[in-house]
Amino acid sequence: MHQWLTVPTPDLGEGFKGLMVPPRHDDHLFNALLTEVGTECRDMAAAMAVARATTRAAVQAGVADVHALDADLDDLVRRYYTPDIGGNPEG
């Protein structure tokens, strides 16, 4: 996830990476970023539930527990993501 969220910032040092943030606080942007982090964590948790399970029933139970978060994450996606309609962010 760190690899996905960060960008190279060579002016701060060789191999240094950081998060790009605007010069002012932007609730919508930061909530969208946190939503994305939440969905990535949910997906990693589901993968770990499968990896750690030893039976099919354990896989199904583990994945079901993780996907209990889906409704909340879907709501956040609807609230903080702008739909891309024909490449026009204004709709």
Coordinates of C-alpha atoms in Angstrom, one line a residue, residues 13-77:
G13 CA 16.9 12.4 -0.7
E14 CA 17.7 9.5 -2.9
G15 CA 15.0 6.8 -2.8
F16 CA 12.8 9.0 -0.6
K17 CA 9.0 8.8 -1.1
G18 CA 6.2 10.8 0.4
L19 CA 2.5 11.4 0.1
M20 CA 1.4 14.2 -2.1
V21 CA -0.7 16.7 -0.2
P22 CA -2.2 20.0 -1.2
P23 CA -1.0 23.2 0.4
R24 CA -4.2 23.4 2.4
H25 CA -6.4 20.9 4.2
D26 CA -9.0 19.4 1.8
D27 CA -11.7 17.3 3.6
H28 CA -13.0 15.8 0.4
L29 CA -9.5 14.7 -0.8
F30 CA -8.4 13.4 2.5
N31 CA -11.6 11.5 3.1
A32 CA -11.3 9.9 -0.4
L33 CA -7.7 8.9 0.4
L34 CA -8.8 7.3 3.7
T35 CA -11.6 5.5 1.8
E36 CA -9.0 4.1 -0.6
V37 CA -6.8 3.0 2.2
G38 CA -9.8 1.3 3.8
T39 CA -10.7 -0.6 0.7
E40 CA -7.0 -1.6 0.2
C41 CA -6.9 -2.9 3.8
R42 CA -10.2 -4.7 3.4
D43 CA -8.8 -6.5 0.3
M44 CA -5.5 -7.4 2.1
A45 CA -7.5 -8.7 5.0
A46 CA -9.6 -10.9 2.7
A47 CA -6.5 -12.3 1.0
M48 CA -5.0 -13.0 4.5
A49 CA -8.2 -14.8 5.5
V50 CA -7.9 -17.1 2.5
A51 CA -4.1 -17.6 3.0
R52 CA -4.5 -18.6 6.7
A53 CA -7.5 -20.8 6.2
T54 CA -7.1 -24.6 6.1
T55 CA -10.6 -25.5 5.1
R56 CA -13.2 -24.2 2.6
A57 CA -15.5 -23.3 5.5
A58 CA -12.7 -21.3 7.2
V59 CA -12.1 -19.4 3.9
Q60 CA -15.8 -18.6 3.5
A61 CA -16.1 -17.5 7.2
G62 CA -13.0 -15.4 7.1
V63 CA -14.0 -13.7 3.8
A64 CA -17.5 -13.1 5.0
D65 CA -16.2 -11.4 8.2
V66 CA -14.0 -9.1 6.1
H67 CA -16.7 -8.3 3.6
A68 CA -19.0 -7.2 6.4
L69 CA -17.2 -3.8 5.8
D70 CA -18.4 -3.6 2.2
A71 CA -21.6 -1.6 2.8
D72 CA -19.7 1.1 4.8
L73 CA -16.9 1.3 2.2
D74 CA -19.4 1.5 -0.6
D75 CA -21.1 4.4 1.2
L76 CA -17.8 6.2 1.6
V77 CA -17.0 5.6 -2.1

